[in-house]
């Protein structure tokens, strides 16, 4: 049983804020997905406010920001990572008051690449990876139509053309306190989390969520990658923080019990590895053929299939690179995995 402690009973209503630590306010913005909200953070600097993450770039979210910031100016916009629910209003907020944007280089450059459908960030490249990993023709066809437009550019209408770079170990002064930059991997290229020793608080972004497991996927830009190993190594670092640190996640409520939550997530993935190891014993299967095994209680729509395929490939890559599974491409070009 989880022993996480939730100090705050309710998520703030859209347009309102709640103080969670001295100088740190929590606000929530709606999302048009099954995951229906994102937590954002407003830090009270002396002259201009600092915002950590921004919500998707639509008029509804911007109207809510307008009410929250009425009479206040923004000095800095800090992004944990490039995903649209975090980066969607970065440019709009920076332009509003001439604010600077601060983030890691991996997240800054990735946002621009995805907006431009550059490098391997194209629908065709993604579908090519899914095809090679056994996603069936019917869902490939549906996903081609579903992912045809650049959805990212719709949710992130523009993005700043300059930024202040943050790297691992930097100490950043925000809201009158020093915050240590912790850069994690697996969910995004260089995901930024921020830890204040004085406040015993960590802004965790998507790296450590309280009730759901972070999506960790293999994507077309790095089709042979091992992101799940990177993610598990990254979250293990939360054991270096105090056991009672207040975790401010991007989804769900703030909580205490980071060490417990890391152990829960490690066990979650361990169970997936054991399940796959048994399923693949003497019976080669592709990621597409294993969706029903990894997600047995869910009828996946196209949006969910997109993330589920990435996760399935990530689990299989982890087993393969750890020497716990073999793999071979068949005459049909589909990669299949097996264990002994």
mmCIF file of C-alpha atoms in Angstrom:
data_model
loop_
_atom_site.group_PDB
_atom_site.id
_atom_site.type_symbol
_atom_site.label_atom_id
_atom_site.label_comp_id
_atom_site.label_asym_id
_atom_site.label_seq_id
_atom_site.Cartn_x
_atom_site.Cartn_y
_atom_site.Cartn_z
ATOM 1 C CA UNK A 1 0.000 0.000 0.000
ATOM 2 C CA UNK A 2 1.291 3.445 -0.879
ATOM 3 C CA UNK A 3 2.291 5.667 2.026
ATOM 4 C CA UNK A 4 2.274 8.890 0.063
ATOM 5 C CA UNK A 5 1.006 11.930 1.956
ATOM 6 C CA UNK A 6 -1.039 14.595 0.150
ATOM 7 C CA UNK A 7 -0.896 17.913 2.061
ATOM 8 C CA UNK A 8 -3.500 19.599 -0.148
ATOM 9 C CA UNK A 9 -6.944 18.111 -0.544
ATOM 10 C CA UNK A 10 -8.073 19.702 -3.793
ATOM 11 C CA UNK A 11 -6.597 20.841 -7.092
ATOM 12 C CA UNK A 12 -6.998 24.630 -7.456
ATOM 13 C CA UNK A 13 -9.874 25.606 -9.696
ATOM 14 C CA UNK A 14 -8.859 27.049 -13.074
ATOM 15 C CA UNK A 15 -8.051 30.726 -12.653
ATOM 16 C CA UNK A 16 -7.108 30.406 -8.982
ATOM 17 C CA UNK A 17 -3.853 29.709 -7.139
ATOM 18 C CA UNK A 18 -2.853 28.013 -3.895
ATOM 19 C CA UNK A 19 0.350 28.594 -1.925
ATOM 20 C CA UNK A 20 2.191 25.285 -1.433
ATOM 21 C CA UNK A 21 5.500 26.657 -0.094
ATOM 22 C CA UNK A 22 6.744 30.152 0.769
ATOM 23 C CA UNK A 23 6.690 32.114 -2.480
ATOM 24 C CA UNK A 24 5.452 29.131 -4.542
ATOM 25 C CA UNK A 25 1.884 29.050 -5.819
ATOM 26 C CA UNK A 26 0.135 26.129 -7.520
ATOM 27 C CA UNK A 27 -2.312 26.622 -10.382
ATOM 28 C CA UNK A 28 -4.050 24.184 -12.703
ATOM 29 C CA UNK A 29 -4.904 24.564 -16.374
ATOM 30 C CA UNK A 30 -7.355 22.349 -18.303
ATOM 31 C CA UNK A 31 -6.196 19.968 -21.056
ATOM 32 C CA UNK A 32 -8.302 18.547 -23.923
ATOM 33 C CA UNK A 33 -7.032 15.009 -23.298
ATOM 34 C CA UNK A 34 -7.907 12.067 -21.072
ATOM 35 C CA UNK A 35 -5.290 13.540 -18.736
ATOM 36 C CA UNK A 36 -7.434 16.594 -18.211
ATOM 37 C CA UNK A 37 -5.236 19.081 -16.360
ATOM 38 C CA UNK A 38 -1.670 20.195 -15.830
ATOM 39 C CA UNK A 39 -0.145 21.754 -12.733
ATOM 40 C CA UNK A 40 1.840 24.952 -13.240
ATOM 41 C CA UNK A 41 3.850 26.965 -10.724
ATOM 42 C CA UNK A 42 4.052 30.696 -10.041
ATOM 43 C CA UNK A 43 7.017 31.943 -8.022
ATOM 44 C CA UNK A 44 6.871 35.341 -6.353
ATOM 45 C CA UNK A 45 10.070 37.137 -7.307
ATOM 46 C CA UNK A 46 10.583 40.663 -5.976
ATOM 47 C CA UNK A 47 9.697 42.637 -9.086
ATOM 48 C CA UNK A 48 8.459 40.174 -11.734
ATOM 49 C CA UNK A 49 6.938 36.740 -11.348
ATOM 50 C CA UNK A 50 8.585 33.528 -12.523
ATOM 51 C CA UNK A 51 6.398 30.889 -14.179
ATOM 52 C CA UNK A 52 7.332 27.221 -14.357
ATOM 53 C CA UNK A 53 5.553 25.571 -17.330
ATOM 54 C CA UNK A 54 2.770 27.237 -19.274
ATOM 55 C CA UNK A 55 -0.125 25.007 -20.451
ATOM 56 C CA UNK A 56 -1.210 24.450 -24.048
ATOM 57 C CA UNK A 57 -1.328 27.434 -26.383
ATOM 58 C CA UNK A 58 -5.033 28.095 -26.794
ATOM 59 C CA UNK A 59 -7.313 31.018 -26.015
ATOM 60 C CA UNK A 60 -8.937 29.342 -23.020
ATOM 61 C CA UNK A 61 -5.625 28.852 -21.238
ATOM 62 C CA UNK A 62 -4.427 32.346 -22.145
ATOM 63 C CA UNK A 63 -7.598 33.892 -20.760
ATOM 64 C CA UNK A 64 -7.007 32.078 -17.472
ATOM 65 C CA UNK A 65 -3.413 33.305 -17.401
ATOM 66 C CA UNK A 66 -4.653 36.831 -18.037
ATOM 67 C CA UNK A 67 -6.816 36.694 -14.934
ATOM 68 C CA UNK A 68 -4.096 35.197 -12.748
ATOM 69 C CA UNK A 69 -1.466 37.699 -13.896
ATOM 70 C CA UNK A 70 -3.699 40.767 -13.856
ATOM 71 C CA UNK A 71 -1.579 43.678 -12.659
ATOM 72 C CA UNK A 72 1.604 41.572 -12.564
ATOM 73 C CA UNK A 73 4.504 41.236 -14.975
ATOM 74 C CA UNK A 74 6.430 38.098 -15.839
ATOM 75 C CA UNK A 75 10.230 38.142 -15.717
ATOM 76 C CA UNK A 76 11.051 34.515 -16.480
ATOM 77 C CA UNK A 77 9.377 31.489 -17.977
ATOM 78 C CA UNK A 78 11.027 28.208 -16.977
ATOM 79 C CA UNK A 79 10.193 25.018 -18.893
ATOM 80 C CA UNK A 80 10.663 21.550 -17.470
ATOM 81 C CA UNK A 81 10.429 20.063 -20.978
ATOM 82 C CA UNK A 82 9.160 20.582 -24.512
ATOM 83 C CA UNK A 83 5.830 18.708 -24.450
ATOM 84 C CA UNK A 84 2.916 20.915 -25.556
ATOM 85 C CA UNK A 85 1.080 21.013 -22.235
ATOM 86 C CA UNK A 86 4.243 22.509 -20.735
ATOM 87 C CA UNK A 87 5.523 24.675 -23.606
ATOM 88 C CA UNK A 88 2.370 25.845 -25.380
ATOM 89 C CA UNK A 89 2.306 29.403 -24.031
ATOM 90 C CA UNK A 90 6.031 29.969 -23.538
ATOM 91 C CA UNK A 91 6.367 32.378 -26.446
ATOM 92 C CA UNK A 92 3.111 34.194 -25.647
ATOM 93 C CA UNK A 93 4.092 34.708 -22.015
ATOM 94 C CA UNK A 94 7.609 35.826 -22.916
ATOM 95 C CA UNK A 95 6.289 38.349 -25.432
ATOM 96 C CA UNK A 96 3.695 39.625 -22.954
ATOM 97 C CA UNK A 97 6.264 41.369 -20.751
ATOM 98 C CA UNK A 98 9.601 40.832 -22.478
ATOM 99 C CA UNK A 99 10.396 37.859 -20.242
ATOM 100 C CA UNK A 100 13.305 35.445 -20.673
ATOM 101 C CA UNK A 101 12.753 31.736 -21.183
ATOM 102 C CA UNK A 102 14.993 29.346 -19.252
ATOM 103 C CA UNK A 103 15.287 25.631 -20.004
ATOM 104 C CA UNK A 104 17.761 22.936 -21.000
ATOM 105 C CA UNK A 105 19.270 22.850 -24.468
ATOM 106 C CA UNK A 106 17.756 19.466 -25.324
ATOM 107 C CA UNK A 107 14.238 20.682 -24.606
ATOM 108 C CA UNK A 108 14.696 24.009 -26.401
ATOM 109 C CA UNK A 109 16.042 22.493 -29.606
ATOM 110 C CA UNK A 110 13.574 19.621 -29.579
ATOM 111 C CA UNK A 111 10.619 21.999 -29.364
ATOM 112 C CA UNK A 112 11.799 23.787 -32.498
ATOM 113 C CA UNK A 113 12.481 20.511 -34.326
ATOM 114 C CA UNK A 114 9.047 19.083 -33.538
ATOM 115 C CA UNK A 115 7.272 22.329 -34.491
ATOM 116 C CA UNK A 116 9.081 22.267 -37.851
ATOM 117 C CA UNK A 117 8.615 18.510 -38.372
ATOM 118 C CA UNK A 118 12.389 18.446 -38.682
ATOM 119 C CA UNK A 119 14.842 15.560 -38.386
ATOM 120 C CA UNK A 120 12.898 12.413 -37.512
ATOM 121 C CA UNK A 121 9.940 14.272 -36.040
ATOM 122 C CA UNK A 122 7.451 13.474 -38.793
ATOM 123 C CA UNK A 123 4.297 11.383 -38.831
ATOM 124 C CA UNK A 124 5.835 9.211 -41.551
ATOM 125 C CA UNK A 125 8.913 8.478 -39.448
ATOM 126 C CA UNK A 126 6.826 7.569 -36.408
ATOM 127 C CA UNK A 127 4.570 5.276 -38.415
ATOM 128 C CA UNK A 128 7.642 3.665 -39.956
ATOM 129 C CA UNK A 129 8.904 2.728 -36.491
ATOM 130 C CA UNK A 130 5.481 1.413 -35.481
ATOM 131 C CA UNK A 131 5.178 -0.579 -38.713
ATOM 132 C CA UNK A 132 8.593 -2.168 -38.131
ATOM 133 C CA UNK A 133 7.460 -3.098 -34.622
ATOM 134 C CA UNK A 134 4.275 -4.851 -35.669
ATOM 135 C CA UNK A 135 1.417 -2.368 -35.375
ATOM 136 C CA UNK A 136 -1.409 -3.761 -37.510
ATOM 137 C CA UNK A 137 -2.378 -2.206 -40.840
ATOM 138 C CA UNK A 138 -5.800 -1.009 -39.684
ATOM 139 C CA UNK A 139 -4.432 1.004 -36.789
ATOM 140 C CA UNK A 140 -1.551 2.278 -38.893
ATOM 141 C CA UNK A 141 -4.065 3.604 -41.421
ATOM 142 C CA UNK A 142 -6.170 5.244 -38.725
ATOM 143 C CA UNK A 143 -3.113 6.723 -37.056
ATOM 144 C CA UNK A 144 -1.857 8.123 -40.375
ATOM 145 C CA UNK A 145 -5.061 10.147 -40.646
ATOM 146 C CA UNK A 146 -5.063 11.011 -36.950
ATOM 147 C CA UNK A 147 -1.425 12.161 -36.905
ATOM 148 C CA UNK A 148 -1.431 13.703 -40.378
ATOM 149 C CA UNK A 149 -1.349 17.318 -39.232
ATOM 150 C CA UNK A 150 1.386 18.676 -36.997
ATOM 151 C CA UNK A 151 -0.605 18.563 -33.777
ATOM 152 C CA UNK A 152 2.348 19.873 -31.795
ATOM 153 C CA UNK A 153 2.458 23.093 -33.824
ATOM 154 C CA UNK A 154 -1.266 23.553 -33.204
ATOM 155 C CA UNK A 155 -0.766 23.316 -29.422
ATOM 156 C CA UNK A 156 2.505 25.287 -29.443
ATOM 157 C CA UNK A 157 1.655 28.059 -31.948
ATOM 158 C CA UNK A 158 5.084 29.673 -31.612
ATOM 159 C CA UNK A 159 8.217 29.196 -29.544
ATOM 160 C CA UNK A 160 10.900 31.651 -28.368
ATOM 161 C CA UNK A 161 13.876 32.154 -30.680
ATOM 162 C CA UNK A 162 16.333 32.566 -27.809
ATOM 163 C CA UNK A 163 16.669 31.172 -24.313
ATOM 164 C CA UNK A 164 18.827 30.982 -21.193
ATOM 165 C CA UNK A 165 20.390 27.551 -20.924
ATOM 166 C CA UNK A 166 20.208 25.519 -17.691
ATOM 167 C CA UNK A 167 22.482 22.508 -17.240
ATOM 168 C CA UNK A 168 22.754 19.749 -14.648
ATOM 169 C CA UNK A 169 23.909 21.049 -11.274
ATOM 170 C CA UNK A 170 23.160 24.722 -11.929
ATOM 171 C CA UNK A 171 21.808 26.678 -8.978
ATOM 172 C CA UNK A 172 19.065 28.986 -10.143
ATOM 173 C CA UNK A 173 17.680 31.839 -8.024
ATOM 174 C CA UNK A 174 13.883 31.795 -8.282
ATOM 175 C CA UNK A 175 11.330 33.331 -5.961
ATOM 176 C CA UNK A 176 13.995 34.403 -3.484
ATOM 177 C CA UNK A 177 15.416 30.867 -3.099
ATOM 178 C CA UNK A 178 18.154 28.805 -4.700
ATOM 179 C CA UNK A 179 17.002 25.814 -6.746
ATOM 180 C CA UNK A 180 19.276 22.976 -7.854
ATOM 181 C CA UNK A 181 18.806 21.856 -11.474
ATOM 182 C CA UNK A 182 18.298 18.094 -11.835
ATOM 183 C CA UNK A 183 18.280 16.888 -15.445
ATOM 184 C CA UNK A 184 16.514 13.598 -16.104
ATOM 185 C CA UNK A 185 16.125 11.465 -19.196
ATOM 186 C CA UNK A 186 13.741 8.963 -20.746
ATOM 187 C CA UNK A 187 10.498 10.927 -20.781
ATOM 188 C CA UNK A 188 12.075 13.832 -22.656
ATOM 189 C CA UNK A 189 15.620 14.566 -23.863
ATOM 190 C CA UNK A 190 16.807 16.740 -20.946
ATOM 191 C CA UNK A 191 13.883 17.073 -18.555
ATOM 192 C CA UNK A 192 14.463 19.773 -15.939
ATOM 193 C CA UNK A 193 13.462 19.375 -12.308
ATOM 194 C CA UNK A 194 14.262 21.978 -9.631
ATOM 195 C CA UNK A 195 15.013 21.280 -5.959
ATOM 196 C CA UNK A 196 15.078 23.873 -3.165
ATOM 197 C CA UNK A 197 16.872 22.601 -0.080
ATOM 198 C CA UNK A 198 15.633 25.507 2.030
ATOM 199 C CA UNK A 199 11.994 24.886 1.072
ATOM 200 C CA UNK A 200 12.449 21.076 1.018
ATOM 201 C CA UNK A 201 10.507 21.172 -2.242
ATOM 202 C CA UNK A 202 11.139 19.763 -5.705
ATOM 203 C CA UNK A 203 9.336 20.862 -8.875
ATOM 204 C CA UNK A 204 9.335 17.437 -10.520
ATOM 205 C CA UNK A 205 7.574 18.058 -13.822
ATOM 206 C CA UNK A 206 6.635 14.704 -15.346
ATOM 207 C CA UNK A 207 9.539 12.745 -13.887
ATOM 208 C CA UNK A 208 7.806 11.727 -10.651
ATOM 209 C CA UNK A 209 4.003 11.560 -10.722
ATOM 210 C CA UNK A 210 1.933 10.354 -7.790
ATOM 211 C CA UNK A 211 -0.810 8.177 -9.304
ATOM 212 C CA UNK A 212 0.176 7.374 -12.892
ATOM 213 C CA UNK A 213 3.398 6.156 -14.447
ATOM 214 C CA UNK A 214 5.260 8.592 -16.681
ATOM 215 C CA UNK A 215 5.157 7.762 -20.380
ATOM 216 C CA UNK A 216 8.552 6.461 -21.489
ATOM 217 C CA UNK A 217 8.671 5.695 -25.193
ATOM 218 C CA UNK A 218 10.974 4.891 -28.067
ATOM 219 C CA UNK A 219 10.420 7.474 -30.794
ATOM 220 C CA UNK A 220 11.493 7.854 -34.400
ATOM 221 C CA UNK A 221 14.291 10.313 -33.629
ATOM 222 C CA UNK A 222 16.092 7.550 -31.674
ATOM 223 C CA UNK A 223 14.538 4.274 -32.857
ATOM 224 C CA UNK A 224 17.225 2.084 -31.265
ATOM 225 C CA UNK A 225 17.274 3.916 -27.928
ATOM 226 C CA UNK A 226 16.870 2.553 -24.403
ATOM 227 C CA UNK A 227 14.844 5.321 -22.738
ATOM 228 C CA UNK A 228 13.423 3.161 -19.959
ATOM 229 C CA UNK A 229 16.897 2.481 -18.563
ATOM 230 C CA UNK A 230 17.578 6.219 -18.668
ATOM 231 C CA UNK A 231 14.281 6.957 -16.915
ATOM 232 C CA UNK A 232 14.813 4.408 -14.124
ATOM 233 C CA UNK A 233 18.334 5.726 -13.540
ATOM 234 C CA UNK A 234 16.949 9.271 -13.419
ATOM 235 C CA UNK A 235 14.176 8.691 -10.900
ATOM 236 C CA UNK A 236 16.553 6.766 -8.627
ATOM 237 C CA UNK A 237 18.220 10.125 -7.977
ATOM 238 C CA UNK A 238 15.169 11.237 -6.017
ATOM 239 C CA UNK A 239 16.436 8.970 -3.244
ATOM 240 C CA UNK A 240 19.213 11.548 -2.772
ATOM 241 C CA UNK A 241 16.570 14.061 -1.636
ATOM 242 C CA UNK A 242 15.019 13.994 1.844
ATOM 243 C CA UNK A 243 12.360 11.321 2.286
ATOM 244 C CA UNK A 244 9.809 13.986 3.241
ATOM 245 C CA UNK A 245 10.547 16.360 0.361
ATOM 246 C CA UNK A 246 7.423 18.025 -1.033
ATOM 247 C CA UNK A 247 7.063 16.851 -4.629
ATOM 248 C CA UNK A 248 5.296 19.214 -7.030
ATOM 249 C CA UNK A 249 4.293 17.052 -10.023
ATOM 250 C CA UNK A 250 2.810 18.218 -13.308
ATOM 251 C CA UNK A 251 -0.222 15.943 -12.925
ATOM 252 C CA UNK A 252 -2.046 14.914 -9.769
ATOM 253 C CA UNK A 253 -1.652 16.509 -6.362
ATOM 254 C CA UNK A 254 1.585 17.520 -4.598
ATOM 255 C CA UNK A 255 2.792 14.791 -2.259
ATOM 256 C CA UNK A 256 5.414 13.679 0.225
ATOM 257 C CA UNK A 257 6.968 10.235 -0.041
ATOM 258 C CA UNK A 258 9.342 10.479 -2.996
ATOM 259 C CA UNK A 259 11.392 7.431 -1.969
ATOM 260 C CA UNK A 260 8.245 5.336 -1.720
ATOM 261 C CA UNK A 261 7.006 6.534 -5.089
ATOM 262 C CA UNK A 262 10.319 5.697 -6.772
ATOM 263 C CA UNK A 263 10.089 2.172 -5.363
ATOM 264 C CA UNK A 264 6.498 1.865 -6.605
ATOM 265 C CA UNK A 265 7.479 2.902 -10.125
ATOM 266 C CA UNK A 266 10.470 0.569 -10.153
ATOM 267 C CA UNK A 267 8.221 -2.278 -9.072
ATOM 268 C CA UNK A 268 5.640 -1.338 -11.727
ATOM 269 C CA UNK A 269 8.205 -1.686 -14.490
ATOM 270 C CA UNK A 270 9.709 -4.809 -12.907
ATOM 271 C CA UNK A 271 6.299 -6.454 -13.125
ATOM 272 C CA UNK A 272 6.045 -5.460 -16.802
ATOM 273 C CA UNK A 273 9.453 -7.008 -17.463
ATOM 274 C CA UNK A 274 8.432 -10.243 -15.747
ATOM 275 C CA UNK A 275 5.166 -10.336 -17.667
ATOM 276 C CA UNK A 276 6.946 -9.862 -20.982
ATOM 277 C CA UNK A 277 9.662 -12.381 -20.136
ATOM 278 C CA UNK A 278 7.018 -15.045 -19.526
ATOM 279 C CA UNK A 279 4.984 -14.073 -22.585
ATOM 280 C CA UNK A 280 8.015 -14.193 -24.891
ATOM 281 C CA UNK A 281 9.396 -17.501 -23.669
ATOM 282 C CA UNK A 282 9.864 -19.571 -26.808
ATOM 283 C CA UNK A 283 7.261 -17.460 -28.618
ATOM 284 C CA UNK A 284 8.661 -14.492 -30.585
ATOM 285 C CA UNK A 285 6.340 -11.495 -30.541
ATOM 286 C CA UNK A 286 6.407 -7.901 -31.765
ATOM 287 C CA UNK A 287 5.531 -4.798 -29.769
ATOM 288 C CA UNK A 288 2.274 -4.469 -31.700
ATOM 289 C CA UNK A 289 1.284 -8.013 -30.764
ATOM 290 C CA UNK A 290 1.949 -7.294 -27.088
ATOM 291 C CA UNK A 291 -0.276 -4.236 -26.608
ATOM 292 C CA UNK A 292 -3.079 -6.379 -25.195
ATOM 293 C CA UNK A 293 -0.616 -8.000 -22.787
ATOM 294 C CA UNK A 294 0.825 -4.744 -21.476
ATOM 295 C CA UNK A 295 -2.494 -2.879 -21.427
ATOM 296 C CA UNK A 296 -5.077 -5.633 -20.774
ATOM 297 C CA UNK A 297 -7.783 -3.508 -19.153
ATOM 298 C CA UNK A 298 -7.866 -0.687 -21.681
ATOM 299 C CA UNK A 299 -9.524 -0.312 -25.054
ATOM 300 C CA UNK A 300 -6.891 1.866 -26.678
ATOM 301 C CA UNK A 301 -8.017 4.660 -28.967
ATOM 302 C CA UNK A 302 -5.605 6.018 -31.586
ATOM 303 C CA UNK A 303 -4.195 8.680 -29.261
ATOM 304 C CA UNK A 304 -3.544 6.088 -26.550
ATOM 305 C CA UNK A 305 -2.154 3.587 -29.074
ATOM 306 C CA UNK A 306 0.445 6.157 -30.087
ATOM 307 C CA UNK A 307 1.854 6.248 -26.552
ATOM 308 C CA UNK A 308 1.249 2.560 -25.844
ATOM 309 C CA UNK A 309 3.338 1.505 -28.853
ATOM 310 C CA UNK A 310 6.201 3.727 -27.741
ATOM 311 C CA UNK A 311 6.036 2.227 -24.252
ATOM 312 C CA UNK A 312 5.861 -1.347 -25.524
ATOM 313 C CA UNK A 313 8.958 -0.860 -27.677
ATOM 314 C CA UNK A 314 10.755 0.774 -24.732
ATOM 315 C CA UNK A 315 10.105 -2.239 -22.489
ATOM 316 C CA UNK A 316 11.307 -4.646 -25.169
ATOM 317 C CA UNK A 317 14.442 -2.579 -25.816
ATOM 318 C CA UNK A 318 15.207 -2.598 -22.094
ATOM 319 C CA UNK A 319 15.055 -6.404 -22.000
ATOM 320 C CA UNK A 320 17.118 -6.698 -25.166
ATOM 321 C CA UNK A 321 19.914 -4.359 -24.075
ATOM 322 C CA UNK A 322 19.973 -5.974 -20.627
ATOM 323 C CA UNK A 323 20.608 -9.340 -22.285
ATOM 324 C CA UNK A 324 17.281 -10.731 -21.125
ATOM 325 C CA UNK A 325 15.722 -11.108 -24.588
ATOM 326 C CA UNK A 326 16.811 -11.748 -28.158
ATOM 327 C CA UNK A 327 15.370 -10.140 -31.247
ATOM 328 C CA UNK A 328 15.253 -10.752 -34.972
ATOM 329 C CA UNK A 329 13.597 -9.063 -37.937
ATOM 330 C CA UNK A 330 11.432 -11.452 -39.944
ATOM 331 C CA UNK A 331 11.037 -11.645 -43.701
ATOM 332 C CA UNK A 332 8.136 -9.221 -43.322
ATOM 333 C CA UNK A 333 10.525 -6.659 -41.821
ATOM 334 C CA UNK A 334 8.880 -6.797 -38.384
ATOM 335 C CA UNK A 335 11.108 -7.009 -35.297
ATOM 336 C CA UNK A 336 10.170 -9.785 -32.885
ATOM 337 C CA UNK A 337 11.546 -10.544 -29.452
ATOM 338 C CA UNK A 338 11.905 -13.805 -27.539
ATOM 339 C CA UNK A 339 13.212 -15.124 -24.230
ATOM 340 C CA UNK A 340 14.423 -18.582 -23.265
#
